[in-house]
PDB file of C-alpha atoms in Angstrom:
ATOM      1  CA  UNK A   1     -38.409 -18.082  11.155  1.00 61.00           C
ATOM      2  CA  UNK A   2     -37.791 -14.950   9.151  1.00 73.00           C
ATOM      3  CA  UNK A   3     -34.066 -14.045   8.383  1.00 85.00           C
ATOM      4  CA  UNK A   4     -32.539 -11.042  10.870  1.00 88.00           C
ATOM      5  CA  UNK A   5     -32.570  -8.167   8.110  1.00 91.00           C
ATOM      6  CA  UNK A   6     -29.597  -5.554   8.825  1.00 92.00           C
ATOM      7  CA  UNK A   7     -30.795  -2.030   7.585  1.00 93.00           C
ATOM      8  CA  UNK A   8     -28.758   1.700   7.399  1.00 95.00           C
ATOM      9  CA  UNK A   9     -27.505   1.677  11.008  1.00 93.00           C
ATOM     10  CA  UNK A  10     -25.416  -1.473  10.939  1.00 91.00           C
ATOM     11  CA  UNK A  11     -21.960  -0.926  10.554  1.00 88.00           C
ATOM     12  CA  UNK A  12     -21.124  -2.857   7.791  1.00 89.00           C
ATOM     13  CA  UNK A  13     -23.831  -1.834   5.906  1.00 93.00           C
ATOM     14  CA  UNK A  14     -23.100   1.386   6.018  1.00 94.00           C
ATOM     15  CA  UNK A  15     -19.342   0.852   5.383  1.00 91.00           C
ATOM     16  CA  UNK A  16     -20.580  -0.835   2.028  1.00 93.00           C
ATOM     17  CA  UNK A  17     -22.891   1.561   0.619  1.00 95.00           C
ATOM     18  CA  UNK A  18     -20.731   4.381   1.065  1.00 93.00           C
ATOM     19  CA  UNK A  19     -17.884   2.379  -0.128  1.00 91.00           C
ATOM     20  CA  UNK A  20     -19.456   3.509  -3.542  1.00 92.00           C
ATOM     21  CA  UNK A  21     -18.351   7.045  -5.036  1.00 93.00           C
ATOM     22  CA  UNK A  22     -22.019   7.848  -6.097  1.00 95.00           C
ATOM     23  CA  UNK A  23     -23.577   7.422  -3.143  1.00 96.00           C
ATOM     24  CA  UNK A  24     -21.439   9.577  -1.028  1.00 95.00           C
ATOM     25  CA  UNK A  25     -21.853  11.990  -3.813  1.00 96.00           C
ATOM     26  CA  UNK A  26     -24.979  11.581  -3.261  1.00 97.00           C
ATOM     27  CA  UNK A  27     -25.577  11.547   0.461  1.00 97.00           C
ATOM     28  CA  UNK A  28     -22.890  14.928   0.733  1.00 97.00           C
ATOM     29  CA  UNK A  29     -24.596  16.321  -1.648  1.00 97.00           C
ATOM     30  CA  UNK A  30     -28.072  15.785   0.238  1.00 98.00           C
ATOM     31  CA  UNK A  31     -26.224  17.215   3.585  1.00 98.00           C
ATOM     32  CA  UNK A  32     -24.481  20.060   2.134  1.00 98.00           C
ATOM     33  CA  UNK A  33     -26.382  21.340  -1.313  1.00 97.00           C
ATOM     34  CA  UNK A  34     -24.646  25.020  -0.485  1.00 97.00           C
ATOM     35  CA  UNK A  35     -21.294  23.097  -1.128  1.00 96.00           C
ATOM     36  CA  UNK A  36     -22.013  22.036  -4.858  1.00 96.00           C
ATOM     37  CA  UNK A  37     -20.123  18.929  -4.815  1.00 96.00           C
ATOM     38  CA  UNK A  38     -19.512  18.035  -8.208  1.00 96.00           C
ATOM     39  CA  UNK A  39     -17.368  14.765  -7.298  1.00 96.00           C
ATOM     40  CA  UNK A  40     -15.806  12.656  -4.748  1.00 95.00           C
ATOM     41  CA  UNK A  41     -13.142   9.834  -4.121  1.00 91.00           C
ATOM     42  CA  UNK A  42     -11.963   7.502  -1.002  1.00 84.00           C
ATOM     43  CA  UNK A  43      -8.835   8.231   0.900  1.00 74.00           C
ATOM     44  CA  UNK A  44      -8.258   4.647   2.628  1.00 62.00           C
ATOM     45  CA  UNK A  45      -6.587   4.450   5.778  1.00 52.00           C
ATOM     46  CA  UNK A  46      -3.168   2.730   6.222  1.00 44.00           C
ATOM     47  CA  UNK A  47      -4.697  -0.426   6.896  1.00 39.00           C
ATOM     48  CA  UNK A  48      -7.953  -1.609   4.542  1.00 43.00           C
ATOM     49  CA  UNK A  49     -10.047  -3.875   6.159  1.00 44.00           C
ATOM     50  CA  UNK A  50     -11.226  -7.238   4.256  1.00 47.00           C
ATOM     51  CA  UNK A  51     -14.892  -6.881   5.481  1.00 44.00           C
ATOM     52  CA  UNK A  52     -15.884 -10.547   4.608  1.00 47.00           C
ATOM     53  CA  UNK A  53     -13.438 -11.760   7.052  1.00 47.00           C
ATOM     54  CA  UNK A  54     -12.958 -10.580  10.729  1.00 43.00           C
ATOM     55  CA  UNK A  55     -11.479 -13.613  12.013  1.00 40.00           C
ATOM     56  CA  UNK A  56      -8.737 -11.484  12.813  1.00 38.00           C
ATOM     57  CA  UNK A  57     -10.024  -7.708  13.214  1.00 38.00           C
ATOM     58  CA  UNK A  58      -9.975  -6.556  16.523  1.00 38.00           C
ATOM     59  CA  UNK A  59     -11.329  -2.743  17.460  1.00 40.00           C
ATOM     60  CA  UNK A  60     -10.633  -1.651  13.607  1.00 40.00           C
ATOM     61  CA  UNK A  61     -12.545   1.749  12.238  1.00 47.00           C
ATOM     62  CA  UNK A  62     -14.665   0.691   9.090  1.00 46.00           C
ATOM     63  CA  UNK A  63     -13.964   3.843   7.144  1.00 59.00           C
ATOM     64  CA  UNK A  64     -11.878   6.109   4.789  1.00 73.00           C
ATOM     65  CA  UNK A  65     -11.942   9.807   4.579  1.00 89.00           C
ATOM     66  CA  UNK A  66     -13.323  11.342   1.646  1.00 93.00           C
ATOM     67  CA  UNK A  67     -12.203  13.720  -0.785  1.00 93.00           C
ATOM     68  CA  UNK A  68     -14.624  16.169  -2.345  1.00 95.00           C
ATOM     69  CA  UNK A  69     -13.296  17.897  -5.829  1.00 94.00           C
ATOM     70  CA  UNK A  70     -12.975  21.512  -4.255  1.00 94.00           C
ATOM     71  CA  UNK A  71      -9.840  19.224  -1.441  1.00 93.00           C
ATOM     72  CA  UNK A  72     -12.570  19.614   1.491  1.00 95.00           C
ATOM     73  CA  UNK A  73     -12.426  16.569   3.771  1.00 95.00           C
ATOM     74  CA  UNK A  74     -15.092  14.364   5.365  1.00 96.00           C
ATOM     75  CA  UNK A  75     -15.599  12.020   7.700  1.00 94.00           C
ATOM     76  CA  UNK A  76     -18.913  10.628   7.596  1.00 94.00           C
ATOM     77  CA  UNK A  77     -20.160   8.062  10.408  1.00 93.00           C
ATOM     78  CA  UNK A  78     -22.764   5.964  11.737  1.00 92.00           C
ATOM     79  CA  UNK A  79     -23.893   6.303  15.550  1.00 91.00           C
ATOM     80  CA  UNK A  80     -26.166   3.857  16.838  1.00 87.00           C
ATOM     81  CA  UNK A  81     -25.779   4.046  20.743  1.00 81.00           C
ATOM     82  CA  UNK A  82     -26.384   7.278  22.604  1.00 81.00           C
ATOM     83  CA  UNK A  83     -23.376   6.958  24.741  1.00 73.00           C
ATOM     84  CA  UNK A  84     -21.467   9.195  26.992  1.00 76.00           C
ATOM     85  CA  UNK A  85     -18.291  10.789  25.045  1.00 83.00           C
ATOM     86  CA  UNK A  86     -19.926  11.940  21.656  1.00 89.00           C
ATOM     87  CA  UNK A  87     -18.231  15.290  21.391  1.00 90.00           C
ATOM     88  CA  UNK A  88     -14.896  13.549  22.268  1.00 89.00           C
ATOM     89  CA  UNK A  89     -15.577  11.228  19.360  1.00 88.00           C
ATOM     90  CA  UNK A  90     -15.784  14.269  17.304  1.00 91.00           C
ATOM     91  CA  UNK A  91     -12.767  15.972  18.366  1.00 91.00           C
ATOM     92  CA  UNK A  92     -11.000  12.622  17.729  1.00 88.00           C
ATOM     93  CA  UNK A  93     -11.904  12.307  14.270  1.00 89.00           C
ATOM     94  CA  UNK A  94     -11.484  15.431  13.550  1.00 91.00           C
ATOM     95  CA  UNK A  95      -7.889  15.024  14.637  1.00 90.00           C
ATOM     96  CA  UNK A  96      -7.879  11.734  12.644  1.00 87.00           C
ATOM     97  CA  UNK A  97      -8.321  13.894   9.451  1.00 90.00           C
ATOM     98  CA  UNK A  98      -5.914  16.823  10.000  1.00 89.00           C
ATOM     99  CA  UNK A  99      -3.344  13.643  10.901  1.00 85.00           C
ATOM    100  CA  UNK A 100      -4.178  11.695   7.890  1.00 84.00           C
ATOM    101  CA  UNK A 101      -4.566  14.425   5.172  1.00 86.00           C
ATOM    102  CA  UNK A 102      -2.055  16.792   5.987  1.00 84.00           C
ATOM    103  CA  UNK A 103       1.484  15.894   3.776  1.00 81.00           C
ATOM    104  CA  UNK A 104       4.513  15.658   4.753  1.00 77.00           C
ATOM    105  CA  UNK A 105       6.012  18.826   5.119  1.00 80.00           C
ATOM    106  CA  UNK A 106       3.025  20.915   5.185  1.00 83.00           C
ATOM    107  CA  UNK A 107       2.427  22.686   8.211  1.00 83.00           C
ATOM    108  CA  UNK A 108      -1.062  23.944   9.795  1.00 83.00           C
ATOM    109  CA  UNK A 109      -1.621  26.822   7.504  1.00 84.00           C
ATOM    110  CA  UNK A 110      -2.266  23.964   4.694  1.00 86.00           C
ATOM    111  CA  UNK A 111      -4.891  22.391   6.477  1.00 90.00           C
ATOM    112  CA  UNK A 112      -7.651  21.714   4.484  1.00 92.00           C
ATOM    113  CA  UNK A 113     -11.478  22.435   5.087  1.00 94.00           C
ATOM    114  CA  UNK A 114     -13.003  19.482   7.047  1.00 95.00           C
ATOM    115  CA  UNK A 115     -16.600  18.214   7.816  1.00 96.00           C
ATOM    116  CA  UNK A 116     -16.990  15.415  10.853  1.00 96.00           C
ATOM    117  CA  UNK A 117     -20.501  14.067  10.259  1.00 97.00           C
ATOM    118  CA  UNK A 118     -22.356  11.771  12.279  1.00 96.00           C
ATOM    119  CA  UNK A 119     -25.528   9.754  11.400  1.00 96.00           C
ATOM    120  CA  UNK A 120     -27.462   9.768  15.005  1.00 94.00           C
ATOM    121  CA  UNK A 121     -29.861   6.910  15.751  1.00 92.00           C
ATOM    122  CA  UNK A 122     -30.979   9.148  18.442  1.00 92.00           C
ATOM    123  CA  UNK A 123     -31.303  12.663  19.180  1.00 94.00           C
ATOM    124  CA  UNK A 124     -27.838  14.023  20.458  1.00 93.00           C
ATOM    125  CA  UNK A 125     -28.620  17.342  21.671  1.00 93.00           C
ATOM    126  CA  UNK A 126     -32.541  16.660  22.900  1.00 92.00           C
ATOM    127  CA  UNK A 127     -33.824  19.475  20.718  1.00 95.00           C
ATOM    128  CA  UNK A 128     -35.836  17.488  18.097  1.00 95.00           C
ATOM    129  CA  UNK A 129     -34.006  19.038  15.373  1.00 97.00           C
ATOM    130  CA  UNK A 130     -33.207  17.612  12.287  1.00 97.00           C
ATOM    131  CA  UNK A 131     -29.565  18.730  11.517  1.00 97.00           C
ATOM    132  CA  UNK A 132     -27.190  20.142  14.112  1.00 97.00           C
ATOM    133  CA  UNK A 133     -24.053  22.516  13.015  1.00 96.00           C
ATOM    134  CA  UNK A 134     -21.099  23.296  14.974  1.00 95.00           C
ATOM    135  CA  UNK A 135     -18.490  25.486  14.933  1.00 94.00           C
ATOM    136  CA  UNK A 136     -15.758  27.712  17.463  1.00 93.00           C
ATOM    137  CA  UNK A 137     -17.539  30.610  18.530  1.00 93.00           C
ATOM    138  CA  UNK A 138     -16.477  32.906  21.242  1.00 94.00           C
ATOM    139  CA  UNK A 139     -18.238  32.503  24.419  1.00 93.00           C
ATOM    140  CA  UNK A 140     -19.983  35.736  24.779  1.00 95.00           C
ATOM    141  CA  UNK A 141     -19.914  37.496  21.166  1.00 94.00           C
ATOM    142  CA  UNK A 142     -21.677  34.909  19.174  1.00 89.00           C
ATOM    143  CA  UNK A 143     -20.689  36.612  16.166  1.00 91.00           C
ATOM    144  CA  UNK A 144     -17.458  36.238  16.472  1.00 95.00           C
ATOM    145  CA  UNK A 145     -16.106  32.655  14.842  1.00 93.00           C
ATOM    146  CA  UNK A 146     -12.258  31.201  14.988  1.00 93.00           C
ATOM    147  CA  UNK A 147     -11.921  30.271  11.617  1.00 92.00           C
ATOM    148  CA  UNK A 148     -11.194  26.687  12.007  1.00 93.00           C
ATOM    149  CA  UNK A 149     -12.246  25.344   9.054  1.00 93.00           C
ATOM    150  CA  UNK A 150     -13.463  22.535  10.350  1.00 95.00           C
ATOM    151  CA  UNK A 151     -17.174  22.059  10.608  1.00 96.00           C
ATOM    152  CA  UNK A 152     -18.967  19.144  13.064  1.00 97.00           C
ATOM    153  CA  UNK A 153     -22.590  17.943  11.696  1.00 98.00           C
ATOM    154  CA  UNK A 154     -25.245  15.725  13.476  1.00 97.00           C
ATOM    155  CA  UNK A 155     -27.744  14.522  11.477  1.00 97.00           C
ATOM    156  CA  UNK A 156     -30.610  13.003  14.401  1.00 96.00           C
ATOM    157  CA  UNK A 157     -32.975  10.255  12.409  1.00 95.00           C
ATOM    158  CA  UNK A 158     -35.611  11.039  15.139  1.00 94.00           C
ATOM    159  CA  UNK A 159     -35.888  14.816  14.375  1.00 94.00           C
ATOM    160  CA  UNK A 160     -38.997  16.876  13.247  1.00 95.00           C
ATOM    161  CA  UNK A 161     -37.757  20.197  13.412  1.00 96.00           C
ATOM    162  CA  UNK A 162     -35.670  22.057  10.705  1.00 96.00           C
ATOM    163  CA  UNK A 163     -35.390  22.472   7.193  1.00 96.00           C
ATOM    164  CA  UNK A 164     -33.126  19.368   5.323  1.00 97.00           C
ATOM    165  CA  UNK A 165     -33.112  18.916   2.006  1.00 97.00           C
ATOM    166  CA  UNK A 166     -35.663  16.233   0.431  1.00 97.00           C
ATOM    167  CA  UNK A 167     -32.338  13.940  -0.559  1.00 97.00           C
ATOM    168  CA  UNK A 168     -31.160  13.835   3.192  1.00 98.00           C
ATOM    169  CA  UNK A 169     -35.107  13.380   4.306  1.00 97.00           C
ATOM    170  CA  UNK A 170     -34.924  10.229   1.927  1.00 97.00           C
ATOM    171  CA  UNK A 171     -31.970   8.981   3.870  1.00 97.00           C
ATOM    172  CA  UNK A 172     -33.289   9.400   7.295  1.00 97.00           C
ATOM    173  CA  UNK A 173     -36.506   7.356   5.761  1.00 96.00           C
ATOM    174  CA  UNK A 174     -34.205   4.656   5.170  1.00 96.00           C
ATOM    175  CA  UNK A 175     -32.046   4.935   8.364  1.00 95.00           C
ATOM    176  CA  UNK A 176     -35.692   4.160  10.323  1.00 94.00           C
ATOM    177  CA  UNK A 177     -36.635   1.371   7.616  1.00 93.00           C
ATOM    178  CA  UNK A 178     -39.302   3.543   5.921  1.00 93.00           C
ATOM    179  CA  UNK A 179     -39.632   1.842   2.480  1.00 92.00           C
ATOM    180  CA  UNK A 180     -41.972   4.191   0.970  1.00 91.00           C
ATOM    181  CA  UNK A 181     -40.463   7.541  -0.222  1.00 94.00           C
ATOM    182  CA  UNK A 182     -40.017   7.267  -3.543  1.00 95.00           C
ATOM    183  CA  UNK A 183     -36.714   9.797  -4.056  1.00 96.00           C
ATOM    184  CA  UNK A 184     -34.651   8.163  -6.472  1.00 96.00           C
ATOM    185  CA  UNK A 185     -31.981   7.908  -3.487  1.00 97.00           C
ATOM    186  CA  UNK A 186     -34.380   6.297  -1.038  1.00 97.00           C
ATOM    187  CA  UNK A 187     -34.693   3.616  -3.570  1.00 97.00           C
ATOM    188  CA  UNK A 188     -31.596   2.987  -4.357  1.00 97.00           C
ATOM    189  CA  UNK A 189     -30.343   2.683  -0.787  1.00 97.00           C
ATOM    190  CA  UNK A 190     -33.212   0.588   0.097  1.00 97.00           C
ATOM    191  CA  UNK A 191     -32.227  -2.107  -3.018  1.00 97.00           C
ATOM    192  CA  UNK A 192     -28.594  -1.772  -2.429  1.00 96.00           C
ATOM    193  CA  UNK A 193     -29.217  -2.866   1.348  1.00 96.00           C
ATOM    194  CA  UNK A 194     -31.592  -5.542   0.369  1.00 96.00           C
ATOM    195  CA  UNK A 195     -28.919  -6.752  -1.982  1.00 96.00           C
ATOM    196  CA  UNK A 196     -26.760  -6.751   0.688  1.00 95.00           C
ATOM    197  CA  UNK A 197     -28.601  -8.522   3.094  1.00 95.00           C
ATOM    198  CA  UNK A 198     -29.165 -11.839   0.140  1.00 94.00           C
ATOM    199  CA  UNK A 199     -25.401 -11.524  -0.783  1.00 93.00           C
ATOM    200  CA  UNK A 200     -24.340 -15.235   0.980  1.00 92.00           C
ATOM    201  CA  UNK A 201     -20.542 -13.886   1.731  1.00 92.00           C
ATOM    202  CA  UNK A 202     -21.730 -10.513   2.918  1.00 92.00           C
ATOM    203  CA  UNK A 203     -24.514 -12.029   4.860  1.00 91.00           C
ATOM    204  CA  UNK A 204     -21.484 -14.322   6.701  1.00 90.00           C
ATOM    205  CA  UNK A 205     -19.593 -11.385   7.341  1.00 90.00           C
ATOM    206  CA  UNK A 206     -22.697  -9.279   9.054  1.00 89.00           C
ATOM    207  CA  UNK A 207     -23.076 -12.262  11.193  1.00 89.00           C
ATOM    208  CA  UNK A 208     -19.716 -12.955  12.147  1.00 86.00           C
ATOM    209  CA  UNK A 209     -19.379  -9.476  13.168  1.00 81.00           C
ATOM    210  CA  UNK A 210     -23.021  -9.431  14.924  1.00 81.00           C
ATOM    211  CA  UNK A 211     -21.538 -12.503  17.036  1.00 82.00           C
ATOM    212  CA  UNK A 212     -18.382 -10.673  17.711  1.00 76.00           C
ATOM    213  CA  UNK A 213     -19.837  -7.598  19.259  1.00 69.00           C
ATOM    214  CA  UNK A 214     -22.424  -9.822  21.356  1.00 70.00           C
ATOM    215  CA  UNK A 215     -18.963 -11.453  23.230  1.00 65.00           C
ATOM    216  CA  UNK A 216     -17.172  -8.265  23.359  1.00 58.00           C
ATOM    217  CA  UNK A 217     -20.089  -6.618  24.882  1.00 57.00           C
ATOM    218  CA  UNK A 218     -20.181 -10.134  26.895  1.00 60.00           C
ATOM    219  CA  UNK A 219     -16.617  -9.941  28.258  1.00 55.00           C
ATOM    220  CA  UNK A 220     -17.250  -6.385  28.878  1.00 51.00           C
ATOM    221  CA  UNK A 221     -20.416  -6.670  31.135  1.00 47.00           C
ATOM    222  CA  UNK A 222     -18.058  -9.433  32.773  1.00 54.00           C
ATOM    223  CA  UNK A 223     -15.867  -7.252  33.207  1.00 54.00           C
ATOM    224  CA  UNK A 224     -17.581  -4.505  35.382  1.00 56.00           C
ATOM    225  CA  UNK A 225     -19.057  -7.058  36.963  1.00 61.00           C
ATOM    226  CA  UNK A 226     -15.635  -8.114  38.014  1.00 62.00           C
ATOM    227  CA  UNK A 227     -15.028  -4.729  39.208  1.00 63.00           C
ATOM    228  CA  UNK A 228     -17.857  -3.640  41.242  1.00 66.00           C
ATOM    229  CA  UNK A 229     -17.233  -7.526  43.233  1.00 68.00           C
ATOM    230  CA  UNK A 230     -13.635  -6.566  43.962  1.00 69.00           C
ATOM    231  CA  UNK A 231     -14.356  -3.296  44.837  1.00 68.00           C
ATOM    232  CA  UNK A 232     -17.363  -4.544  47.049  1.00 70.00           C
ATOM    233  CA  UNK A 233     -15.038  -7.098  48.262  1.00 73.00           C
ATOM    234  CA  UNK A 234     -12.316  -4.494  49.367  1.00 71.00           C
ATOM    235  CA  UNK A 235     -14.635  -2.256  50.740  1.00 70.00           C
ATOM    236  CA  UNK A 236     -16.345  -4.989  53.326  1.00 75.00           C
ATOM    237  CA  UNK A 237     -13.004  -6.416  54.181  1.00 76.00           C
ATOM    238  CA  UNK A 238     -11.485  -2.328  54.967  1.00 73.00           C
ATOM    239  CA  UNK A 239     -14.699  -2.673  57.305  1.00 72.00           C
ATOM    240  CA  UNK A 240     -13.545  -5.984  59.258  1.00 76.00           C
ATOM    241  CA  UNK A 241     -16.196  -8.063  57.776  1.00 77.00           C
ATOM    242  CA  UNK A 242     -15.576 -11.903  58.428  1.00 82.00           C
ATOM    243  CA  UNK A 243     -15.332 -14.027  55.021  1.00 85.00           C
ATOM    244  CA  UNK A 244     -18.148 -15.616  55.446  1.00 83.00           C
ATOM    245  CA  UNK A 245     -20.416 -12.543  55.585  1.00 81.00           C
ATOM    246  CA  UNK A 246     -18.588 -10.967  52.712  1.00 82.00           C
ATOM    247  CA  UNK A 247     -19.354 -14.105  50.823  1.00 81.00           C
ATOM    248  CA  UNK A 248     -23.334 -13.858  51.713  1.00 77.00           C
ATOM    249  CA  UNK A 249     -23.016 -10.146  50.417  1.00 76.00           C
ATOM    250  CA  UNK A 250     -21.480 -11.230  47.247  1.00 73.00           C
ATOM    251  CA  UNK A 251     -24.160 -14.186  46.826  1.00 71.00           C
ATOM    252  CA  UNK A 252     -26.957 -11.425  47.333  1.00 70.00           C
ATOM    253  CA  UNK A 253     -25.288  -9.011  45.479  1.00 66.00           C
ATOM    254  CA  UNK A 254     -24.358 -11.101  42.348  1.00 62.00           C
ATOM    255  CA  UNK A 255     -27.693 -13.408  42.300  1.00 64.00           C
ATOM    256  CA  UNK A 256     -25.886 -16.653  42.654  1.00 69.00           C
ATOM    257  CA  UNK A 257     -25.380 -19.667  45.224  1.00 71.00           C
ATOM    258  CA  UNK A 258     -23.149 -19.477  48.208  1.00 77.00           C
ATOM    259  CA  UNK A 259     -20.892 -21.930  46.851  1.00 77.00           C
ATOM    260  CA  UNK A 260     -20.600 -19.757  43.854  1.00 73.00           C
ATOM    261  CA  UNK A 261     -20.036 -17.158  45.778  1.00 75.00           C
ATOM    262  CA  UNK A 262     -17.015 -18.261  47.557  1.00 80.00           C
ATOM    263  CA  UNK A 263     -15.147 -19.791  44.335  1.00 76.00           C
ATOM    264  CA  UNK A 264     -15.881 -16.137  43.374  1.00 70.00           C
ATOM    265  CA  UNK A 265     -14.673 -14.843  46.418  1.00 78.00           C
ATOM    266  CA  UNK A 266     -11.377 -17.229  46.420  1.00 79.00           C
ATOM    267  CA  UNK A 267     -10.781 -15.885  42.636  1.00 72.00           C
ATOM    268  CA  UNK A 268     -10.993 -12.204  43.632  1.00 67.00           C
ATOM    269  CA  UNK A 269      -8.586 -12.160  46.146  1.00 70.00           C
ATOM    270  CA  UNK A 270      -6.604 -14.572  44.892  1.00 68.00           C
ATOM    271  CA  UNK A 271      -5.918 -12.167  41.720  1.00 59.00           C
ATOM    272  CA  UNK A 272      -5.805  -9.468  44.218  1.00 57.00           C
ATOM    273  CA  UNK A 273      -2.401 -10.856  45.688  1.00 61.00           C
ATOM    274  CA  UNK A 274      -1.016 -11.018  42.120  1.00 54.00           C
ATOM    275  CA  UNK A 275      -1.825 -14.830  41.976  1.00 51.00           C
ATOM    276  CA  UNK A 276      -0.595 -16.110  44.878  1.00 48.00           C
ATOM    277  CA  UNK A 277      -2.310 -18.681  46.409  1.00 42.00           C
TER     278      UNK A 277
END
């Protein structure tokens, strides 16, 4: 059986090859050619993260804001999932990068340019375009900008439509496992990840964190499950239902045996009255 191979999109991956100064030179650069980026370094967060061991790590952010050589700011990110909440995501980090770069004693007049940037697994706007820019605009003159200085970017891996530079094409090749374009980037991505993936302590690490993900997303769909019983449970008992039919609902509901049912049943309410039995 082959070995899982974890590509672009996984978090840790992508933690590790931007981890290196050249290739978020490299990959900014590719986003943002008008920008002339001539060099880069890592601002870490308060609390680094020892990615070979998350026996320990619970909810932590993978990343470090980076520091171009003209002070401009960016936070660059991976998004997998198409979930509900993106532009909130974006305001947050963009409020994660006026918090974290801004000195003491400055006020908001020193706040320095920012970029939020977001790698998209998926298209997030549904227009099948490659790159999408955002900015303040007023709601009827669309000429008329609040200088912000801040900039949110979303780069969709599924796009067609748009002009990108070749550099960022090569990325998106290698975000969808495309092994053939042949821009020096492309390849080095593609043997840095490969690397990666034969490295025996990095290789622990991508499985320890694939395992803890499945049983938070495990305890999670237990969770709502949880929920939607109680509140199913509440809602046939406001009616007058007897326990025994509110126990057949819950079996049919919940695909499992009567018996199963009422243990669940007995748990519910039992937590309901704070534990009391």
């Amino acid at each position: 059986m082959a070995q899982e191979y974890f590509d672009f999109t996984n978090d840790l991956i992508f933690r590790w090859v931007m981890e290196r100064e050249e290739n978020c030179l490299a990959i900014l650069r590719a986003i943002l050619p008008e920008l002339k980026i001539t060099a880069v370094k890592r601002r870490e967060n308060e609390h680094p993260v020892n990615y070979l061991a998350f026996d320990d790590e619970r909810g932590v952010r993978f990343d470090a804001i980076i520091e171009d050589d003209q002070e401009r700011f960016y936070d660059v990110e991976m998004q997998v999932a198409n979930q509900l909440g993106l532009g909130k995501r974006v305001r947050y980090y963009q409020a994660q990068i006026d918090q974290e770069t801004l000195k003491k004693g400055e006020d908001y007049d020193d706040l320095r340019e920012s970029y939020v940037i977001f790698f998209c697994a998926f298209d997030p706007c549904g227009q099948d375009r490659r790159l999408y820019q955002f900015h303040y605009y007023e709601d009827d003159d669309r000429q008329l900008r609040l200088p912000t200085n801040s900039h949110v970017i979303l780069i969709n891996a599924l796009g067609t439509k748009g002009q990108i530079t070749p550099a960022l094409a090569a990325v998106l090749d290698v975000m969808n496992r495309r092994r053939d374009n042949a821009n020096p980037l492309a390849v080095r991505l593609v043997k840095e990840i490969d690397g990666y993936n034969r490295d025996k302590k990095r290789r622990r690490a991508l499985m320890n964190l694939k395992m803890r993900l499945k049983d938070e997303r495990r305890l999670g769909l237990s969770e709502g499950r949880d929920e939607m019983a109680l509140g199913l449970t509440h809602a046939l008992q406001a009616q007058g239902m007897p326990q025994k039919q509110i126990v057949e609902a819950l079996a049919l509901a919940q695909k499992i045996s009567l018996a199963e049912a009422q243990h669940y049943y007995d748990q519910l309410t039992q937590a309901a009255n704070g534990g009391e039995h």
